[in-house]
């Protein structure tokens, strides 16, 4: 009979291999959950309606490079549109008229062409006589920054670079004019 | 328990190998289109089938989960026209797909790329299935009659090294007297 019947060493209850297997399973489950969470966050993030406007650089169809942060000191109207979007056509004339009205008053307009064919986009710009800078949203990087849900969508950024207006629908000249005046402090 | 250990070790080895394959794929240079002057196809010689063959590998960037070949919107019709024009210019399949990725992002690809973060879309399901299979086999082995019988054996006595040494010594002494 063993004298140390009570104090003898006993086998561990679970082998190390089993514990490692559990760790691997939990890591895989964790990764899947992280991916799901990231997808949900992305899906449910809405457009910014206040605070600093996300910075971006637009490569225009005319070959210019315009960076939003370089326009600090001016009011900036950012309009997301596409040639295949019928509601965008409804506001096209009003946007151009607003541009002509305010371009000498410290207001800049930027047209961001969302997932569009270049030929069709240029046709659209010519058809509506749009003269303010427009460029493609390459790889949808700008629209991803602004979490747009469709087109047209318009943001107005004040002189300090803060978003002061957002609309997820076509705009009229009167609406635009009122919001631009507010941003200019008039 | 040994059989389970062997199985777990094999599962870990398999998952490790999958991980190595995944990393190797991620750092391997992607296959580039062959150099050379593209051979233009005369306008009108590109068939709808040729356009659709490529269009079905792309998704409409605007509509949710609709392949470009069956999408009925004006935007998709424009993009199919673009594919036709590029085929007529003699551009390769890879070049056309890259053009769409450059303009509209990786989400237009029906099949995710095998590099960058997209690689996870290939590796994670395989690792998940392997891990799930491992869990299933371990669970089945534990439920096997032999394993159940082993579990039914009396459980090992609790450890006594945390008890008062005087109490343990007294207990040891009494056990000795009882068994002698």
Short mmCIF file of C-alpha atoms in Angstrom, two decimals:
data_model
loop_
_atom_site.label_atom_id
_atom_site.label_comp_id
_atom_site.label_asym_id
_atom_site.label_seq_id
_atom_site.Cartn_x
_atom_site.Cartn_y
_atom_site.Cartn_z
CA UNK A 1 0.00 0.00 0.00
CA UNK A 2 1.32 3.44 -0.96
CA UNK A 3 1.91 5.52 2.14
CA UNK A 4 1.08 8.81 0.49
CA UNK A 5 -2.36 7.84 -0.67
CA UNK A 6 -3.74 11.32 -0.11
CA UNK A 7 -0.92 13.53 -1.33
CA UNK A 8 0.26 11.66 -4.42
CA UNK A 9 0.40 13.60 -7.75
CA UNK A 10 -2.49 13.07 -10.06
CA UNK A 11 -2.78 13.40 -13.87
CA UNK A 12 -4.01 16.73 -15.16
CA UNK A 13 -7.69 16.55 -16.00
CA UNK A 14 -7.28 17.75 -19.61
CA UNK A 15 -4.41 17.03 -21.99
CA UNK A 16 -2.54 20.10 -23.36
CA UNK A 17 -3.56 19.11 -26.92
CA UNK A 18 -7.24 19.42 -26.09
CA UNK A 19 -6.70 22.82 -24.48
CA UNK A 20 -4.85 24.05 -27.62
CA UNK A 21 -7.67 22.75 -29.78
CA UNK A 22 -10.10 24.83 -27.75
CA UNK A 23 -7.88 27.90 -28.11
CA UNK A 24 -7.81 27.48 -31.91
CA UNK A 25 -11.59 27.06 -32.05
CA UNK A 26 -12.11 30.20 -29.95
CA UNK A 27 -9.68 32.16 -32.13
CA UNK A 28 -11.58 31.13 -35.29
CA UNK A 29 -14.93 31.98 -33.68
CA UNK A 30 -13.49 35.33 -32.54
CA UNK A 31 -12.23 36.18 -36.04
CA UNK A 32 -15.60 35.34 -37.60
CA UNK A 33 -17.35 37.54 -35.01
CA UNK A 34 -14.92 40.41 -35.66
CA UNK A 35 -15.62 40.20 -39.41
CA UNK A 36 -19.36 40.13 -38.80
CA UNK A 37 -19.12 43.10 -36.43
CA UNK A 38 -17.08 45.11 -38.94
CA UNK A 39 -19.64 44.34 -41.65
CA UNK A 40 -22.52 45.41 -39.41
CA UNK A 41 -20.76 48.61 -38.35
CA UNK A 42 -20.11 49.46 -41.99
CA UNK A 43 -23.72 48.68 -42.97
CA UNK A 44 -25.28 50.74 -40.19
CA UNK A 45 -22.97 53.76 -40.24
CA UNK A 46 -24.91 56.74 -41.53
CA UNK A 47 -23.80 59.89 -43.29
CA UNK A 48 -21.99 62.48 -41.15
CA UNK A 49 -24.28 65.44 -40.52
CA UNK A 50 -21.98 67.49 -38.28
CA UNK A 51 -18.35 67.77 -37.27
CA UNK A 52 -15.26 67.79 -39.46
CA UNK A 53 -15.89 66.81 -43.06
CA UNK A 54 -13.79 63.78 -44.03
CA UNK A 55 -10.90 64.94 -46.19
CA UNK A 56 -10.43 63.64 -49.74
CA UNK A 57 -8.73 64.45 -53.00
CA UNK A 58 -10.79 64.57 -56.17
CA UNK A 59 -9.16 63.96 -59.56
CA UNK A 60 -11.42 65.89 -61.86
CA UNK A 61 -12.33 65.06 -65.43
CA UNK A 62 -10.36 68.18 -66.43
CA UNK A 63 -7.20 66.71 -64.88
CA UNK A 64 -7.15 68.88 -61.73
CA UNK A 65 -6.47 67.54 -58.25
CA UNK A 66 -8.60 69.21 -55.60
CA UNK A 67 -8.18 68.42 -51.90
CA UNK A 68 -11.02 69.41 -49.61
CA UNK A 69 -8.75 70.59 -46.80
CA UNK A 70 -7.05 73.00 -49.23
CA UNK A 71 -10.41 74.78 -49.60
CA UNK A 72 -10.50 75.83 -45.94
CA UNK A 73 -11.85 79.38 -45.74
CA UNK A 74 -14.45 78.71 -48.43
CA UNK A 75 -17.90 77.18 -48.19
CA UNK A 76 -17.88 73.91 -50.13
CA UNK A 77 -20.91 72.18 -51.65
CA UNK A 78 -20.20 68.49 -52.19
CA UNK A 79 -22.70 66.80 -54.48
CA UNK A 80 -22.69 63.03 -55.15
CA UNK A 81 -24.33 62.16 -58.47
CA UNK A 82 -24.29 59.71 -61.38
CA UNK A 83 -25.32 59.91 -65.02
CA UNK A 84 -27.66 56.91 -64.60
CA UNK A 85 -29.49 58.60 -61.71
CA UNK A 86 -32.77 60.24 -62.77
CA UNK A 87 -33.24 62.34 -59.58
CA UNK A 88 -29.72 63.73 -60.11
CA UNK A 89 -30.87 65.14 -63.46
CA UNK A 90 -33.73 66.93 -61.65
CA UNK A 91 -31.32 69.03 -59.61
CA UNK A 92 -28.57 69.44 -62.21
CA UNK A 93 -29.77 72.82 -63.54
CA UNK A 94 -30.33 74.19 -60.02
CA UNK A 95 -26.84 73.16 -58.94
CA UNK A 96 -25.24 74.84 -61.93
CA UNK A 97 -27.34 77.98 -61.37
CA UNK A 98 -26.29 78.05 -57.72
CA UNK A 99 -22.64 77.66 -58.76
CA UNK A 100 -22.94 80.59 -61.16
CA UNK A 101 -24.61 82.64 -58.41
CA UNK A 102 -22.11 81.95 -55.64
CA UNK A 103 -18.78 81.14 -57.32
CA UNK A 104 -17.46 84.67 -56.74
CA UNK A 105 -18.59 84.77 -53.11
CA UNK A 106 -16.13 82.30 -51.61
CA UNK A 107 -18.17 79.19 -52.43
CA UNK A 108 -16.78 76.10 -54.16
CA UNK A 109 -18.82 73.29 -55.71
CA UNK A 110 -17.44 69.76 -56.11
CA UNK A 111 -19.29 67.07 -58.06
CA UNK A 112 -18.41 63.51 -57.07
CA UNK A 113 -19.43 61.10 -59.82
CA UNK A 114 -20.45 57.87 -58.11
CA UNK A 115 -19.85 54.54 -59.95
CA UNK A 116 -20.31 55.82 -63.46
CA UNK A 117 -18.96 55.30 -66.96
CA UNK A 118 -16.68 58.17 -67.93
CA UNK A 119 -18.24 58.62 -71.40
CA UNK A 120 -21.76 58.77 -69.96
CA UNK A 121 -20.62 61.12 -67.19
CA UNK A 122 -19.03 63.54 -69.65
CA UNK A 123 -22.18 63.41 -71.82
CA UNK A 124 -24.27 64.23 -68.72
CA UNK A 125 -22.05 67.18 -67.75
CA UNK A 126 -22.25 68.54 -71.30
CA UNK A 127 -26.02 68.01 -71.49
CA UNK A 128 -26.69 70.05 -68.35
CA UNK A 129 -23.90 72.55 -69.02
CA UNK A 130 -22.23 71.86 -65.68
CA UNK A 131 -19.06 73.90 -65.26
CA UNK A 132 -17.97 73.36 -61.64
CA UNK A 133 -15.26 70.74 -60.98
CA UNK A 134 -16.45 67.14 -61.27
CA UNK A 135 -14.55 63.89 -61.03
CA UNK A 136 -15.03 60.16 -60.60
CA UNK A 137 -15.18 58.58 -57.16
CA UNK A 138 -12.46 56.07 -57.89
CA UNK A 139 -12.86 52.79 -55.95
CA UNK A 140 -15.78 54.57 -54.20
CA UNK A 141 -13.29 55.91 -51.66
CA UNK A 142 -15.00 59.28 -51.20
CA UNK A 143 -18.53 57.88 -50.98
CA UNK A 144 -17.29 55.32 -48.46
CA UNK A 145 -15.88 58.15 -46.34
CA UNK A 146 -19.25 59.92 -46.40
CA UNK A 147 -21.24 56.65 -46.05
CA UNK A 148 -23.67 57.70 -48.76
CA UNK A 149 -26.69 55.48 -49.27
CA UNK A 150 -27.52 56.59 -52.80
CA UNK A 151 -27.44 59.50 -55.20
CA UNK A 152 -28.04 62.36 -55.20
CA UNK A 153 -26.71 63.37 -51.80
CA UNK A 154 -25.36 66.81 -50.96
CA UNK A 155 -23.21 68.06 -48.09
CA UNK A 156 -22.33 71.67 -47.32
CA UNK A 157 -19.06 72.33 -45.50
CA UNK A 158 -18.49 75.67 -43.79
CA UNK A 159 -15.33 77.80 -43.86
CA UNK A 160 -13.86 75.90 -40.89
CA UNK A 161 -14.29 72.55 -42.61
CA UNK A 162 -17.36 71.40 -40.65
CA UNK A 163 -20.41 69.78 -42.19
CA UNK A 164 -23.36 72.13 -41.67
CA UNK A 165 -25.94 70.65 -44.04
CA UNK A 166 -26.81 67.29 -45.54
CA UNK A 167 -29.64 66.20 -47.80
CA UNK A 168 -30.35 62.77 -49.22
CA UNK A 169 -32.62 63.94 -52.04
CA UNK A 170 -32.59 66.34 -55.00
CA UNK A 171 -32.22 70.01 -54.05
CA UNK A 172 -33.81 73.10 -55.51
CA UNK A 173 -31.97 76.39 -56.03
CA UNK A 174 -34.01 77.97 -53.24
CA UNK A 175 -33.02 75.30 -50.72
CA UNK A 176 -29.38 75.43 -51.76
CA UNK A 177 -29.32 79.18 -51.70
CA UNK A 178 -30.79 79.32 -48.18
CA UNK A 179 -28.25 76.80 -46.85
CA UNK A 180 -25.28 78.41 -48.58
CA UNK A 181 -26.30 81.81 -47.20
CA UNK A 182 -26.46 80.31 -43.71
CA UNK A 183 -23.00 78.80 -44.13
CA UNK A 184 -21.66 82.12 -45.36
CA UNK A 185 -23.18 83.77 -42.31
CA UNK A 186 -25.41 86.04 -44.34
CA UNK B 1 -7.38 10.35 -24.42
CA UNK B 2 -4.30 9.51 -26.53
CA UNK B 3 -6.42 9.05 -29.65
CA UNK B 4 -8.00 12.44 -29.04
CA UNK B 5 -4.58 14.03 -28.56
CA UNK B 6 -3.34 12.55 -31.82
CA UNK B 7 -6.43 13.81 -33.60
CA UNK B 8 -6.11 17.31 -32.11
CA UNK B 9 -2.43 17.43 -33.08
CA UNK B 10 -3.32 16.40 -36.65
CA UNK B 11 -6.09 19.02 -36.78
CA UNK B 12 -3.71 21.71 -35.57
CA UNK B 13 -1.16 20.60 -38.15
CA UNK B 14 -3.79 20.77 -40.91
CA UNK B 15 -4.92 24.25 -39.77
CA UNK B 16 -1.28 25.36 -39.61
CA UNK B 17 -0.65 24.09 -43.15
CA UNK B 18 -3.75 25.94 -44.38
CA UNK B 19 -2.46 29.09 -42.74
CA UNK B 20 0.94 28.67 -44.42
CA UNK B 21 -0.75 28.15 -47.81
CA UNK B 22 -2.84 31.26 -47.17
CA UNK B 23 0.20 33.39 -46.31
CA UNK B 24 2.09 32.02 -49.33
CA UNK B 25 -0.83 32.95 -51.60
CA UNK B 26 -0.97 36.42 -50.07
CA UNK B 27 2.69 37.20 -50.71
CA UNK B 28 2.97 35.48 -54.10
CA UNK B 29 2.96 37.92 -57.00
CA UNK B 30 -0.38 37.94 -58.74
CA UNK B 31 -0.53 36.70 -62.29
CA UNK B 32 -0.22 39.62 -64.62
CA UNK B 33 -1.70 39.95 -68.08
CA UNK B 34 0.82 39.05 -70.73
CA UNK B 35 2.67 41.89 -72.34
CA UNK B 36 2.15 42.61 -75.96
CA UNK B 37 0.07 44.72 -78.24
CA UNK B 38 -3.64 43.92 -77.84
CA UNK B 39 -5.31 42.56 -80.93
CA UNK B 40 -8.40 44.66 -81.66
CA UNK B 41 -11.56 42.81 -82.63
CA UNK B 42 -13.50 44.55 -85.42
CA UNK B 43 -16.58 46.37 -84.06
CA UNK B 44 -19.60 44.09 -84.23
CA UNK B 45 -17.52 40.90 -83.99
CA UNK B 46 -17.78 40.80 -80.18
CA UNK B 47 -20.81 38.66 -79.37
CA UNK B 48 -23.23 39.09 -76.46
CA UNK B 49 -22.00 35.74 -75.14
CA UNK B 50 -18.43 37.07 -74.96
CA UNK B 51 -19.61 40.18 -73.14
CA UNK B 52 -21.78 38.16 -70.75
CA UNK B 53 -19.01 35.65 -70.07
CA UNK B 54 -17.00 38.48 -68.57
CA UNK B 55 -19.99 40.35 -67.14
CA UNK B 56 -21.02 37.33 -65.04
CA UNK B 57 -17.65 37.56 -63.25
CA UNK B 58 -18.53 41.08 -62.14
CA UNK B 59 -21.25 42.41 -59.88
CA UNK B 60 -23.29 45.55 -60.36
CA UNK B 61 -21.59 48.16 -58.12
CA UNK B 62 -24.92 49.86 -57.41
CA UNK B 63 -27.47 47.06 -57.01
CA UNK B 64 -27.06 44.53 -54.21
CA UNK B 65 -25.75 41.09 -55.20
CA UNK B 66 -26.78 41.13 -58.86
CA UNK B 67 -24.28 39.89 -61.43
CA UNK B 68 -23.64 42.35 -64.24
CA UNK B 69 -24.80 39.95 -66.98
CA UNK B 70 -28.36 39.71 -65.62
CA UNK B 71 -28.73 43.18 -64.11
CA UNK B 72 -31.51 45.14 -65.80
CA UNK B 73 -30.61 48.73 -64.84
CA UNK B 74 -29.39 51.39 -67.25
CA UNK B 75 -26.11 51.61 -65.33
CA UNK B 76 -25.44 47.90 -65.88
CA UNK B 77 -26.29 48.21 -69.58
CA UNK B 78 -23.71 51.03 -69.78
CA UNK B 79 -21.10 48.86 -68.07
CA UNK B 80 -21.78 45.95 -70.44
CA UNK B 81 -21.28 48.40 -73.32
CA UNK B 82 -17.96 49.38 -71.75
CA UNK B 83 -16.95 45.71 -71.61
CA UNK B 84 -17.87 45.32 -75.29
CA UNK B 85 -15.82 48.40 -76.23
CA UNK B 86 -12.81 47.16 -74.28
CA UNK B 87 -13.06 43.69 -75.86
CA UNK B 88 -13.16 45.37 -79.27
CA UNK B 89 -10.00 47.25 -78.30
CA UNK B 90 -8.36 43.88 -77.67
CA UNK B 91 -8.07 44.22 -73.91
CA UNK B 92 -7.65 40.98 -71.97
CA UNK B 93 -10.12 39.64 -69.41
CA UNK B 94 -7.75 40.50 -66.54
CA UNK B 95 -7.24 44.03 -67.82
CA UNK B 96 -10.97 44.64 -68.06
CA UNK B 97 -11.59 43.28 -64.58
CA UNK B 98 -8.75 45.43 -63.23
CA UNK B 99 -10.30 48.49 -64.92
CA UNK B 100 -13.57 47.82 -63.08
CA UNK B 101 -11.76 47.26 -59.77
CA UNK B 102 -9.79 50.51 -60.21
CA UNK B 103 -12.97 52.47 -60.84
CA UNK B 104 -15.52 50.81 -58.59
CA UNK B 105 -13.53 48.90 -55.97
CA UNK B 106 -12.93 45.23 -55.23
CA UNK B 107 -16.58 44.60 -54.40
CA UNK B 108 -17.40 44.35 -58.13
CA UNK B 109 -15.52 41.06 -58.37
CA UNK B 110 -17.76 38.00 -58.19
CA UNK B 111 -14.80 36.01 -56.87
CA UNK B 112 -12.72 37.69 -54.14
CA UNK B 113 -9.03 38.22 -54.80
CA UNK B 114 -6.48 35.89 -53.20
CA UNK B 115 -4.47 38.69 -51.61
CA UNK B 116 -4.83 41.34 -48.96
CA UNK B 117 -7.85 41.26 -46.68
CA UNK B 118 -9.84 39.37 -49.34
CA UNK B 119 -7.62 36.38 -48.66
CA UNK B 120 -9.43 35.96 -45.36
CA UNK B 121 -12.61 35.23 -47.32
CA UNK B 122 -10.85 32.17 -48.74
CA UNK B 123 -8.92 31.07 -45.66
CA UNK B 124 -11.47 31.65 -42.88
CA UNK B 125 -14.17 29.28 -44.18
CA UNK B 126 -11.61 26.49 -44.66
CA UNK B 127 -10.14 27.06 -41.21
CA UNK B 128 -13.66 27.27 -39.78
CA UNK B 129 -14.72 24.00 -41.39
CA UNK B 130 -11.48 22.29 -40.27
CA UNK B 131 -11.94 23.55 -36.70
CA UNK B 132 -15.62 22.55 -36.75
CA UNK B 133 -14.72 19.08 -38.02
CA UNK B 134 -12.12 18.80 -35.23
CA UNK B 135 -14.69 19.75 -32.59
CA UNK B 136 -17.19 17.29 -34.08
CA UNK B 137 -14.71 14.39 -34.09
CA UNK B 138 -13.59 15.11 -30.52
CA UNK B 139 -17.22 15.28 -29.40
CA UNK B 140 -18.08 12.02 -31.21
CA UNK B 141 -15.08 10.26 -29.68
CA UNK B 142 -16.10 11.44 -26.24
CA UNK B 143 -19.59 10.08 -26.83
CA UNK B 144 -18.26 6.68 -28.01
CA UNK B 145 -19.09 3.72 -25.65
CA UNK B 146 -15.45 3.28 -24.53
CA UNK B 147 -15.07 6.94 -23.67
CA UNK B 148 -18.37 6.97 -21.80
CA UNK B 149 -17.27 3.93 -19.78
CA UNK B 150 -14.03 5.68 -18.92
CA UNK B 151 -15.97 8.73 -17.79
CA UNK B 152 -18.16 6.50 -15.61
CA UNK B 153 -15.11 5.42 -13.55
CA UNK B 154 -14.89 6.89 -10.07
CA UNK B 155 -13.44 10.35 -10.21
CA UNK B 156 -9.99 10.97 -8.81
CA UNK B 157 -9.95 12.10 -5.22
CA UNK B 158 -9.60 15.83 -4.70
CA UNK B 159 -6.18 17.24 -3.98
CA UNK B 160 -5.24 17.48 -0.31
CA UNK B 161 -2.16 19.65 -0.59
CA UNK B 162 -4.22 22.71 0.23
CA UNK B 163 -5.43 21.26 3.52
CA UNK B 164 -3.93 21.81 6.91
CA UNK B 165 -0.75 19.60 7.03
CA UNK B 166 -1.54 18.50 10.60
CA UNK B 167 -4.96 17.32 9.53
CA UNK B 168 -3.51 15.42 6.56
CA UNK B 169 -0.84 13.79 8.72
CA UNK B 170 -3.52 12.66 11.17
CA UNK B 171 -5.63 11.32 8.35
CA UNK B 172 -2.65 9.46 6.85
CA UNK B 173 -1.94 7.93 10.26
CA UNK B 174 -5.53 6.79 10.74
CA UNK B 175 -5.66 5.33 7.22
CA UNK B 176 -2.48 3.39 7.93
CA UNK B 177 -3.89 2.04 11.19
CA UNK B 178 -7.13 1.15 9.46
CA UNK B 179 -5.47 -0.78 6.63
CA UNK B 180 -2.78 -2.54 8.73
#
